[in-house]
Amino acid sequence: MTAGWEIMAPLDLDKYAEIAKQCKYLPENDLKRLCDYVCDLLLEESNVQPVSTPVTVCGDIHGQGDFVDRGYYSLETFTYLLVLKPNGPTASRSCVETMRADRSPKFMASMFVHINNLKLICRAHQLVHEGYKFMFDEKLVTVWSAPNYCYRCGNIASIMVFKDANTREPKLFRAVPDSERVIPPRTTTPYFL
């Protein structure tokens, strides 16, 4: 081998997905390589991606695995989303919403939909006890996908399935009963030591 060159094995995304689904951690070097790979993909794509139907929208999941800030399985969930990313530009998205204080949210949603030639704004990032909620003449829907948020809110969760541009179907689900929930041992993730 030439000095300064290192031959790397290709990323085994299927293997990584299975490890994450089993709620196990990837070896640190593999996770770092996966992060670097996904960062390169994200740098190459636009921050707005067109989406064609059929599509399924999943709201906040909160580890139940959010993006590593709460829930028992946050890192495993984040790892799984990293594994999904190379399969398409819309596999994982984040959300930031702002509204001007001098305009009503209904007005802003209507204007945004009109100006951008959209039919619907589909968002997350706000607990909805019934799993989803349409607002503003059905121009905006909030989808919440973390059942029993933070293991104490008792809410229903949902995903929203769009079969075509005019057909949307919410699918509701409840949390795993407490008696069936597997709580991992309290250990520190080895990467952060």
CSV table of C-alpha atoms in Angstrom, one decimal:
chain,number,residue,atom,x,y,z
A,1,MET,CA,0.0,0.0,0.0
A,2,THR,CA,1.3,3.5,-0.8
A,3,ALA,CA,2.1,5.7,2.2
A,4,GLY,CA,-0.7,8.2,2.8
A,5,TRP,CA,-3.4,6.1,1.0
A,6,GLU,CA,-5.9,4.0,2.8
A,7,ILE,CA,-8.4,1.8,1.0
A,8,MET,CA,-11.8,2.0,2.6
A,9,ALA,CA,-14.4,-0.7,2.4
A,10,PRO,CA,-17.7,0.5,0.9
A,11,LEU,CA,-20.4,1.6,3.3
A,12,ASP,CA,-22.8,-1.4,4.0
A,13,LEU,CA,-26.0,0.6,4.3
A,14,ASP,CA,-28.2,-2.6,4.6
A,15,LYS,CA,-26.0,-3.9,7.5
A,16,TYR,CA,-26.1,-0.4,9.2
A,17,ALA,CA,-29.9,-0.3,8.8
A,18,GLU,CA,-30.3,-3.7,10.5
A,19,ILE,CA,-28.0,-2.7,13.4
A,20,ALA,CA,-30.1,0.5,13.9
A,21,LYS,CA,-33.4,-1.4,13.7
A,22,GLN,CA,-32.1,-3.7,16.5
A,23,CYS,CA,-31.5,-0.5,18.6
A,24,LYS,CA,-27.7,-1.1,18.6
A,25,TYR,CA,-24.9,1.4,18.0
A,26,LEU,CA,-22.7,1.3,14.9
A,27,PRO,CA,-19.0,1.1,15.6
A,28,GLU,CA,-17.7,4.7,16.0
A,29,ASN,CA,-15.6,4.7,12.8
A,30,ASP,CA,-18.5,3.4,10.7
A,31,LEU,CA,-20.9,6.1,12.1
A,32,LYS,CA,-18.3,8.8,11.4
A,33,ARG,CA,-17.9,7.5,7.8
A,34,LEU,CA,-21.7,7.4,7.3
A,35,CYS,CA,-22.0,11.0,8.7
A,36,ASP,CA,-19.3,12.2,6.3
A,37,TYR,CA,-20.9,10.5,3.4
A,38,VAL,CA,-24.4,12.0,4.1
A,39,CYS,CA,-22.8,15.4,4.7
A,40,ASP,CA,-21.4,15.3,1.2
A,41,LEU,CA,-24.8,14.3,-0.2
A,42,LEU,CA,-26.5,17.2,1.6
A,43,LEU,CA,-24.0,19.7,0.4
A,44,GLU,CA,-24.7,18.7,-3.2
A,45,GLU,CA,-28.5,19.0,-3.1
A,46,SER,CA,-31.0,21.9,-3.0
A,47,ASN,CA,-32.6,22.9,0.3
A,48,VAL,CA,-36.0,22.5,-1.4
A,49,GLN,CA,-36.9,19.2,-3.0
A,50,PRO,CA,-39.8,18.4,-5.3
A,51,VAL,CA,-41.8,15.5,-4.0
A,52,SER,CA,-44.0,13.3,-6.2
A,53,THR,CA,-46.8,11.1,-5.0
A,54,PRO,CA,-47.2,8.6,-3.6
A,55,VAL,CA,-45.5,9.9,-0.5
A,56,THR,CA,-45.8,9.3,3.2
A,57,VAL,CA,-45.2,12.2,5.6
A,58,CYS,CA,-43.9,11.4,9.1
A,59,GLY,CA,-43.9,14.2,11.7
A,60,ASP,CA,-41.7,14.5,14.8
A,61,ILE,CA,-40.8,11.1,16.2
A,62,HIS,CA,-38.8,11.9,19.3
A,63,GLY,CA,-36.7,8.6,19.7
A,64,GLN,CA,-39.3,7.2,19.8
A,65,GLY,CA,-36.1,8.9,18.4
A,66,ASP,CA,-35.9,12.5,17.5
A,67,PHE,CA,-32.7,13.8,15.9
A,68,VAL,CA,-30.7,13.0,19.1
A,69,ASP,CA,-32.3,15.4,21.7
A,70,ARG,CA,-34.8,13.2,23.5
A,71,GLY,CA,-36.2,9.7,23.7
A,72,TYR,CA,-34.6,6.4,24.6
A,73,TYR,CA,-33.6,5.6,21.0
A,74,SER,CA,-32.4,8.9,19.7
A,75,LEU,CA,-29.0,7.9,18.4
A,76,GLU,CA,-30.4,4.7,16.8
A,77,THR,CA,-33.1,6.7,15.1
A,78,PHE,CA,-30.6,9.3,13.8
A,79,THR,CA,-28.4,6.5,12.5
A,80,TYR,CA,-31.4,4.9,10.7
A,81,LEU,CA,-32.2,8.3,9.0
A,82,LEU,CA,-28.6,8.6,7.9
A,83,VAL,CA,-28.8,5.2,6.3
A,84,LEU,CA,-32.0,6.2,4.5
A,85,LYS,CA,-30.6,9.4,3.1
A,86,PRO,CA,-28.6,8.0,0.2
A,87,ASN,CA,-31.8,6.4,-1.1
A,88,GLY,CA,-33.3,9.7,-1.9
A,89,PRO,CA,-33.2,13.5,-1.2
A,90,THR,CA,-36.5,13.5,0.7
A,91,ALA,CA,-35.8,10.7,3.2
A,92,SER,CA,-35.2,13.1,6.0
A,93,ARG,CA,-36.0,16.7,6.4
A,94,SER,CA,-36.0,19.2,9.3
A,95,CYS,CA,-38.4,22.1,9.9
A,96,VAL,CA,-38.2,25.7,10.8
A,97,GLU,CA,-41.2,27.9,10.5
A,98,THR,CA,-41.5,31.7,11.0
A,99,MET,CA,-44.5,34.0,10.8
A,100,ARG,CA,-44.5,37.8,10.9
A,101,ALA,CA,-46.2,39.0,14.1
A,102,ASP,CA,-48.3,41.6,12.2
A,103,ARG,CA,-50.1,39.0,10.0
A,104,SER,CA,-52.4,36.2,11.1
A,105,PRO,CA,-51.1,32.6,10.7
A,106,LYS,CA,-54.1,31.9,8.4
A,107,PHE,CA,-53.2,34.8,6.2
A,108,MET,CA,-49.6,33.8,6.0
A,109,ALA,CA,-50.4,30.2,5.2
A,110,SER,CA,-52.8,31.2,2.5
A,111,MET,CA,-50.3,33.6,1.0
A,112,PHE,CA,-47.5,31.1,1.1
A,113,VAL,CA,-49.6,28.4,-0.6
A,114,HIS,CA,-50.7,30.9,-3.3
A,115,ILE,CA,-47.3,32.4,-4.0
A,116,ASN,CA,-45.6,29.1,-4.2
A,117,ASN,CA,-48.4,27.4,-6.2
A,118,LEU,CA,-48.9,24.7,-3.5
A,119,LYS,CA,-52.0,22.9,-2.4
A,120,LEU,CA,-51.0,22.2,1.2
A,121,ILE,CA,-48.3,23.0,3.8
A,122,CYS,CA,-47.5,19.8,5.7
A,123,ARG,CA,-45.6,20.4,8.9
A,124,ALA,CA,-44.6,18.9,12.2
A,125,HIS,CA,-42.8,20.2,15.3
A,126,GLN,CA,-45.9,20.9,17.3
A,127,LEU,CA,-47.7,18.3,19.5
A,128,VAL,CA,-51.2,17.5,18.3
A,129,HIS,CA,-53.0,15.2,20.7
A,130,GLU,CA,-55.1,13.7,17.9
A,131,GLY,CA,-52.1,12.9,15.7
A,132,TYR,CA,-52.8,15.4,13.0
A,133,LYS,CA,-54.7,18.6,12.6
A,134,PHE,CA,-55.8,20.6,9.5
A,135,MET,CA,-56.0,24.3,9.9
A,136,PHE,CA,-56.6,27.5,7.8
A,137,ASP,CA,-59.2,26.2,5.4
A,138,GLU,CA,-57.2,22.9,5.1
A,139,LYS,CA,-54.2,24.8,3.6
A,140,LEU,CA,-52.0,23.6,6.5
A,141,VAL,CA,-51.8,20.3,8.3
A,142,THR,CA,-49.7,19.4,11.3
A,143,VAL,CA,-48.6,15.7,11.5
A,144,TRP,CA,-47.3,14.4,14.8
A,145,SER,CA,-45.7,10.9,14.8
A,146,ALA,CA,-44.5,10.4,18.4
A,147,PRO,CA,-47.2,8.5,20.3
A,148,ASN,CA,-47.4,9.2,24.0
A,149,TYR,CA,-44.8,12.0,23.6
A,150,CYS,CA,-42.0,11.9,26.2
A,151,TYR,CA,-43.7,8.8,27.5
A,152,ARG,CA,-46.3,10.8,29.4
A,153,CYS,CA,-48.6,12.9,27.1
A,154,GLY,CA,-51.0,10.1,26.2
A,155,ASN,CA,-51.4,11.5,22.6
A,156,ILE,CA,-52.2,9.5,19.5
A,157,ALA,CA,-49.7,9.7,16.6
A,158,SER,CA,-50.1,9.7,12.8
A,159,ILE,CA,-48.5,9.5,9.5
A,160,MET,CA,-50.1,11.1,6.4
A,161,VAL,CA,-50.2,9.1,3.2
A,162,PHE,CA,-50.7,11.0,-0.1
A,163,LYS,CA,-51.7,8.5,-2.8
A,164,ASP,CA,-51.9,11.3,-5.3
A,165,ALA,CA,-52.1,15.1,-5.2
A,166,ASN,CA,-55.8,15.1,-4.2
A,167,THR,CA,-55.9,12.0,-2.0
A,168,ARG,CA,-54.6,12.1,1.6
A,169,GLU,CA,-55.1,9.5,4.2
A,170,PRO,CA,-54.0,9.9,7.9
A,171,LYS,CA,-53.0,6.6,9.6
A,172,LEU,CA,-53.3,6.8,13.3
A,173,PHE,CA,-51.5,4.7,15.9
A,174,ARG,CA,-50.9,4.5,19.7
A,175,ALA,CA,-47.8,3.9,21.7
A,176,VAL,CA,-46.6,0.5,22.7
A,177,PRO,CA,-48.2,-0.3,26.0
A,178,ASP,CA,-45.9,0.4,29.0
A,179,SER,CA,-45.9,-3.3,29.8
A,180,GLU,CA,-44.4,-4.1,26.4
A,181,ARG,CA,-42.0,-1.1,26.1
A,182,VAL,CA,-38.3,-2.1,26.2
A,183,ILE,CA,-36.3,0.6,28.1
A,184,PRO,CA,-32.6,0.3,27.4
A,185,PRO,CA,-30.1,0.3,30.2
A,186,ARG,CA,-28.8,3.7,31.4
A,187,THR,CA,-25.4,3.7,29.8
A,188,THR,CA,-23.5,6.5,28.1
A,189,THR,CA,-23.1,6.2,24.3
A,190,PRO,CA,-19.4,5.2,23.8
A,191,TYR,CA,-18.9,7.9,21.2
A,192,PHE,CA,-19.3,10.7,23.7
A,193,LEU,CA,-16.8,9.5,26.4
